[in-house]
mmCIF file of C-alpha atoms in Angstrom:
data_model
loop_
_atom_site.group_PDB
_atom_site.id
_atom_site.type_symbol
_atom_site.label_atom_id
_atom_site.label_comp_id
_atom_site.label_asym_id
_atom_site.label_seq_id
_atom_site.Cartn_x
_atom_site.Cartn_y
_atom_site.Cartn_z
ATOM 1 C CA UNK D 67 2.794 10.918 30.444
ATOM 2 C CA UNK D 68 0.257 11.762 27.704
ATOM 3 C CA UNK D 69 -1.422 8.992 25.819
ATOM 4 C CA UNK D 70 -0.438 8.360 22.231
ATOM 5 C CA UNK D 71 -2.121 10.839 19.919
ATOM 6 C CA UNK D 72 -2.614 13.428 22.696
ATOM 7 C CA UNK D 73 -0.488 16.493 23.190
ATOM 8 C CA UNK D 74 -0.817 19.852 24.825
ATOM 9 C CA UNK D 75 -2.824 22.164 22.573
ATOM 10 C CA UNK D 76 -4.023 19.298 20.401
ATOM 11 C CA UNK D 77 -7.693 20.152 20.802
ATOM 12 C CA UNK D 78 -7.211 23.772 19.756
ATOM 13 C CA UNK D 79 -5.026 22.666 16.835
ATOM 14 C CA UNK D 80 -7.736 20.264 15.595
ATOM 15 C CA UNK D 81 -10.263 23.122 15.913
ATOM 16 C CA UNK D 82 -7.945 25.343 13.855
ATOM 17 C CA UNK D 83 -7.693 22.652 11.162
ATOM 18 C CA UNK D 84 -11.464 22.263 11.090
ATOM 19 C CA UNK D 85 -12.056 26.012 10.688
ATOM 20 C CA UNK D 86 -9.265 26.507 8.149
ATOM 21 C CA UNK D 87 -10.301 27.550 4.626
ATOM 22 C CA UNK D 88 -10.349 24.689 2.133
ATOM 23 C CA UNK D 89 -7.803 26.385 -0.111
ATOM 24 C CA UNK D 90 -5.283 26.613 2.730
ATOM 25 C CA UNK D 91 -5.991 23.019 3.744
ATOM 26 C CA UNK D 92 -5.278 21.876 0.173
ATOM 27 C CA UNK D 93 -2.093 23.950 0.089
ATOM 28 C CA UNK D 94 -0.845 22.295 3.277
ATOM 29 C CA UNK D 95 -1.724 18.890 1.803
ATOM 30 C CA UNK D 96 0.328 19.712 -1.306
ATOM 31 C CA UNK D 97 3.334 20.795 0.757
ATOM 32 C CA UNK D 98 3.128 17.610 2.836
ATOM 33 C CA UNK D 99 2.818 15.536 -0.328
ATOM 34 C CA UNK D 100 5.901 17.175 -1.891
ATOM 35 C CA UNK D 101 7.879 16.895 1.340
ATOM 36 C CA UNK D 102 6.828 13.266 1.723
ATOM 37 C CA UNK D 103 8.100 12.530 -1.780
ATOM 38 C CA UNK D 104 11.459 14.123 -0.875
ATOM 39 C CA UNK D 105 11.712 12.102 2.337
ATOM 40 C CA UNK D 106 10.715 8.937 0.478
ATOM 41 C CA UNK D 107 13.458 9.527 -2.125
ATOM 42 C CA UNK D 108 16.021 10.080 0.639
ATOM 43 C CA UNK D 109 14.980 6.864 2.398
ATOM 44 C CA UNK D 110 15.117 4.875 -0.828
ATOM 45 C CA UNK D 111 18.585 6.266 -1.574
ATOM 46 C CA UNK D 112 19.815 5.130 1.860
ATOM 47 C CA UNK D 113 18.175 1.679 1.678
ATOM 48 C CA UNK D 114 20.588 -1.258 1.448
ATOM 49 C CA UNK D 115 19.940 -3.327 -1.664
ATOM 50 C CA UNK D 116 20.127 -7.015 -2.336
ATOM 51 C CA UNK D 117 16.844 -7.697 -4.083
ATOM 52 C CA UNK D 118 15.361 -4.182 -4.054
ATOM 53 C CA UNK D 119 12.226 -5.264 -2.160
ATOM 54 C CA UNK D 120 12.953 -3.022 0.834
ATOM 55 C CA UNK D 121 13.388 0.016 -1.390
ATOM 56 C CA UNK D 122 10.161 -0.830 -3.217
ATOM 57 C CA UNK D 123 8.386 -1.236 0.147
ATOM 58 C CA UNK D 124 9.024 2.357 1.256
ATOM 59 C CA UNK D 125 5.753 4.258 0.830
ATOM 60 C CA UNK D 126 4.361 7.645 1.784
ATOM 61 C CA UNK D 127 0.877 8.517 2.910
ATOM 62 C CA UNK D 128 -0.658 11.919 3.619
ATOM 63 C CA UNK D 129 -3.566 11.681 6.033
ATOM 64 C CA UNK D 130 -5.633 14.513 4.614
ATOM 65 C CA UNK D 131 -8.126 15.009 7.417
ATOM 66 C CA UNK D 132 -5.534 15.359 10.182
ATOM 67 C CA UNK D 133 -2.744 16.728 7.954
ATOM 68 C CA UNK D 134 -0.246 14.086 8.995
ATOM 69 C CA UNK D 135 2.515 12.576 6.902
ATOM 70 C CA UNK D 136 3.696 8.977 7.229
ATOM 71 C CA UNK D 137 6.727 7.703 5.329
ATOM 72 C CA UNK D 138 8.386 4.325 5.733
ATOM 73 C CA UNK D 139 7.587 0.646 5.445
ATOM 74 C CA UNK D 140 3.803 1.118 5.325
ATOM 75 C CA UNK D 141 1.014 -0.960 3.904
ATOM 76 C CA UNK D 142 -1.333 -3.730 4.842
ATOM 77 C CA UNK D 143 -0.330 -6.152 7.592
ATOM 78 C CA UNK D 144 0.190 -8.836 4.944
ATOM 79 C CA UNK D 145 2.413 -6.528 2.906
ATOM 80 C CA UNK D 146 4.418 -5.495 5.962
ATOM 81 C CA UNK D 147 4.828 -9.148 6.958
ATOM 82 C CA UNK D 148 6.699 -9.775 3.712
ATOM 83 C CA UNK D 149 9.182 -7.079 4.702
ATOM 84 C CA UNK D 150 9.480 -7.990 8.396
ATOM 85 C CA UNK D 151 13.259 -7.979 8.103
ATOM 86 C CA UNK D 152 13.233 -4.266 7.187
ATOM 87 C CA UNK D 153 12.885 -3.331 10.845
ATOM 88 C CA UNK D 154 15.838 -5.572 11.735
ATOM 89 C CA UNK D 155 18.004 -4.072 8.986
ATOM 90 C CA UNK D 156 16.965 -0.555 10.007
ATOM 91 C CA UNK D 157 17.375 -0.860 13.793
ATOM 92 C CA UNK D 158 19.907 -3.704 13.981
ATOM 93 C CA UNK D 159 19.877 -6.660 16.349
ATOM 94 C CA UNK D 160 21.912 -8.028 19.206
ATOM 95 C CA UNK D 161 23.769 -11.311 19.028
ATOM 96 C CA UNK D 162 22.005 -14.177 20.719
ATOM 97 C CA UNK D 163 21.555 -17.923 20.885
ATOM 98 C CA UNK D 164 18.207 -19.197 19.627
ATOM 99 C CA UNK D 165 16.689 -22.663 20.052
ATOM 100 C CA UNK D 166 15.230 -23.825 16.754
ATOM 101 C CA UNK D 167 13.055 -26.835 15.933
ATOM 102 C CA UNK D 168 12.568 -27.577 12.271
ATOM 103 C CA UNK D 169 9.215 -28.706 11.010
ATOM 104 C CA UNK D 170 8.723 -32.372 10.248
ATOM 105 C CA UNK D 171 9.855 -33.300 6.768
ATOM 106 C CA UNK D 172 8.734 -36.497 5.059
ATOM 107 C CA UNK D 173 11.584 -38.954 4.814
ATOM 108 C CA UNK D 174 14.682 -39.456 6.889
ATOM 109 C CA UNK D 175 15.739 -37.395 9.908
ATOM 110 C CA UNK D 176 19.352 -37.003 8.775
ATOM 111 C CA UNK D 177 20.414 -35.613 5.419
ATOM 112 C CA UNK D 178 24.163 -35.513 4.789
ATOM 113 C CA UNK D 179 24.733 -35.847 8.515
ATOM 114 C CA UNK D 180 22.596 -32.809 9.429
ATOM 115 C CA UNK D 181 19.437 -32.769 11.487
ATOM 116 C CA UNK D 182 16.433 -32.009 9.328
ATOM 117 C CA UNK D 183 13.284 -32.427 11.381
ATOM 118 C CA UNK D 184 12.033 -32.772 14.901
ATOM 119 C CA UNK D 185 15.183 -32.328 16.984
ATOM 120 C CA UNK D 186 15.708 -28.889 18.532
ATOM 121 C CA UNK D 187 19.132 -27.324 18.197
ATOM 122 C CA UNK D 188 20.819 -24.078 19.203
ATOM 123 C CA UNK D 189 21.680 -21.532 16.536
ATOM 124 C CA UNK D 190 23.923 -18.494 16.996
ATOM 125 C CA UNK D 191 22.482 -15.290 15.522
ATOM 126 C CA UNK D 192 25.117 -12.647 14.860
ATOM 127 C CA UNK D 193 24.381 -9.093 15.885
ATOM 128 C CA UNK D 194 24.880 -5.995 13.777
ATOM 129 C CA UNK D 195 24.227 -2.296 14.070
ATOM 130 C CA UNK D 196 21.281 -0.783 12.270
ATOM 131 C CA UNK D 197 21.524 0.992 8.924
ATOM 132 C CA UNK D 198 18.921 3.640 9.939
ATOM 133 C CA UNK D 199 17.542 4.076 6.434
ATOM 134 C CA UNK D 200 14.004 4.702 7.749
ATOM 135 C CA UNK D 201 14.552 5.974 11.291
ATOM 136 C CA UNK D 202 17.574 8.142 10.478
ATOM 137 C CA UNK D 203 17.545 11.897 11.052
ATOM 138 C CA UNK D 204 17.757 13.317 7.486
ATOM 139 C CA UNK D 205 18.136 16.936 8.689
ATOM 140 C CA UNK D 206 18.483 18.506 5.220
ATOM 141 C CA UNK D 207 15.175 17.094 3.955
ATOM 142 C CA UNK D 208 13.371 17.876 7.212
ATOM 143 C CA UNK D 209 14.643 21.473 7.198
ATOM 144 C CA UNK D 210 13.388 21.952 3.640
ATOM 145 C CA UNK D 211 9.950 20.591 4.567
ATOM 146 C CA UNK D 212 9.835 22.764 7.703
ATOM 147 C CA UNK D 213 10.665 25.898 5.667
ATOM 148 C CA UNK D 214 7.879 25.130 3.188
ATOM 149 C CA UNK D 215 5.388 24.472 5.983
ATOM 150 C CA UNK D 216 6.416 27.603 7.869
ATOM 151 C CA UNK D 217 5.712 29.830 4.868
ATOM 152 C CA UNK D 218 2.282 28.250 4.361
ATOM 153 C CA UNK D 219 1.422 28.477 8.085
ATOM 154 C CA UNK D 220 2.478 32.142 8.134
ATOM 155 C CA UNK D 221 0.036 32.898 5.312
ATOM 156 C CA UNK D 222 -2.740 30.816 6.909
ATOM 157 C CA UNK D 223 -2.408 32.502 10.290
ATOM 158 C CA UNK D 224 -2.172 36.018 8.788
ATOM 159 C CA UNK D 225 -5.301 35.371 6.760
ATOM 160 C CA UNK D 226 -7.127 33.965 9.788
ATOM 161 C CA UNK D 227 -6.046 36.934 11.935
ATOM 162 C CA UNK D 228 -7.316 39.406 9.357
ATOM 163 C CA UNK D 229 -10.690 37.669 9.301
ATOM 164 C CA UNK D 230 -10.411 36.515 5.692
ATOM 165 C CA UNK D 231 -12.064 33.119 5.491
ATOM 166 C CA UNK D 232 -12.943 32.916 1.812
ATOM 167 C CA UNK D 233 -12.613 29.479 0.202
#
């Protein structure tokens, strides 16, 4: 099984990207940027809303050097930590029993007959199926992006085959 980031023909593809004219590279970047915006809009439209934080957390990023597009719950580790539940909402979770111990709270151990601190207890977590707002298929948006990329790649490869490498 290939390592992550490695695929058959990857080395020749990176060489092709390196030798590609700057104008064509910029054109591919623009197409990826437009397609990323379309995918981002589709994800936001499918995002379940209570507070709107998940929808606001969906970002897009075009990695210009490698011509890769990332769309989803991106950001710094601290920013992603605030939206940790997005993965659970997207992929779902199974039902389970969890042992919980609350942190110590100053004052009494019982409040209105409930355990507050120190004593572990078992909590039932209900399962639910995922909403797939990030990891869903979105075939219509992907087909549109693929058509745009195909037309640009056709022009790039024709120009490269004819020997035209003007910037």
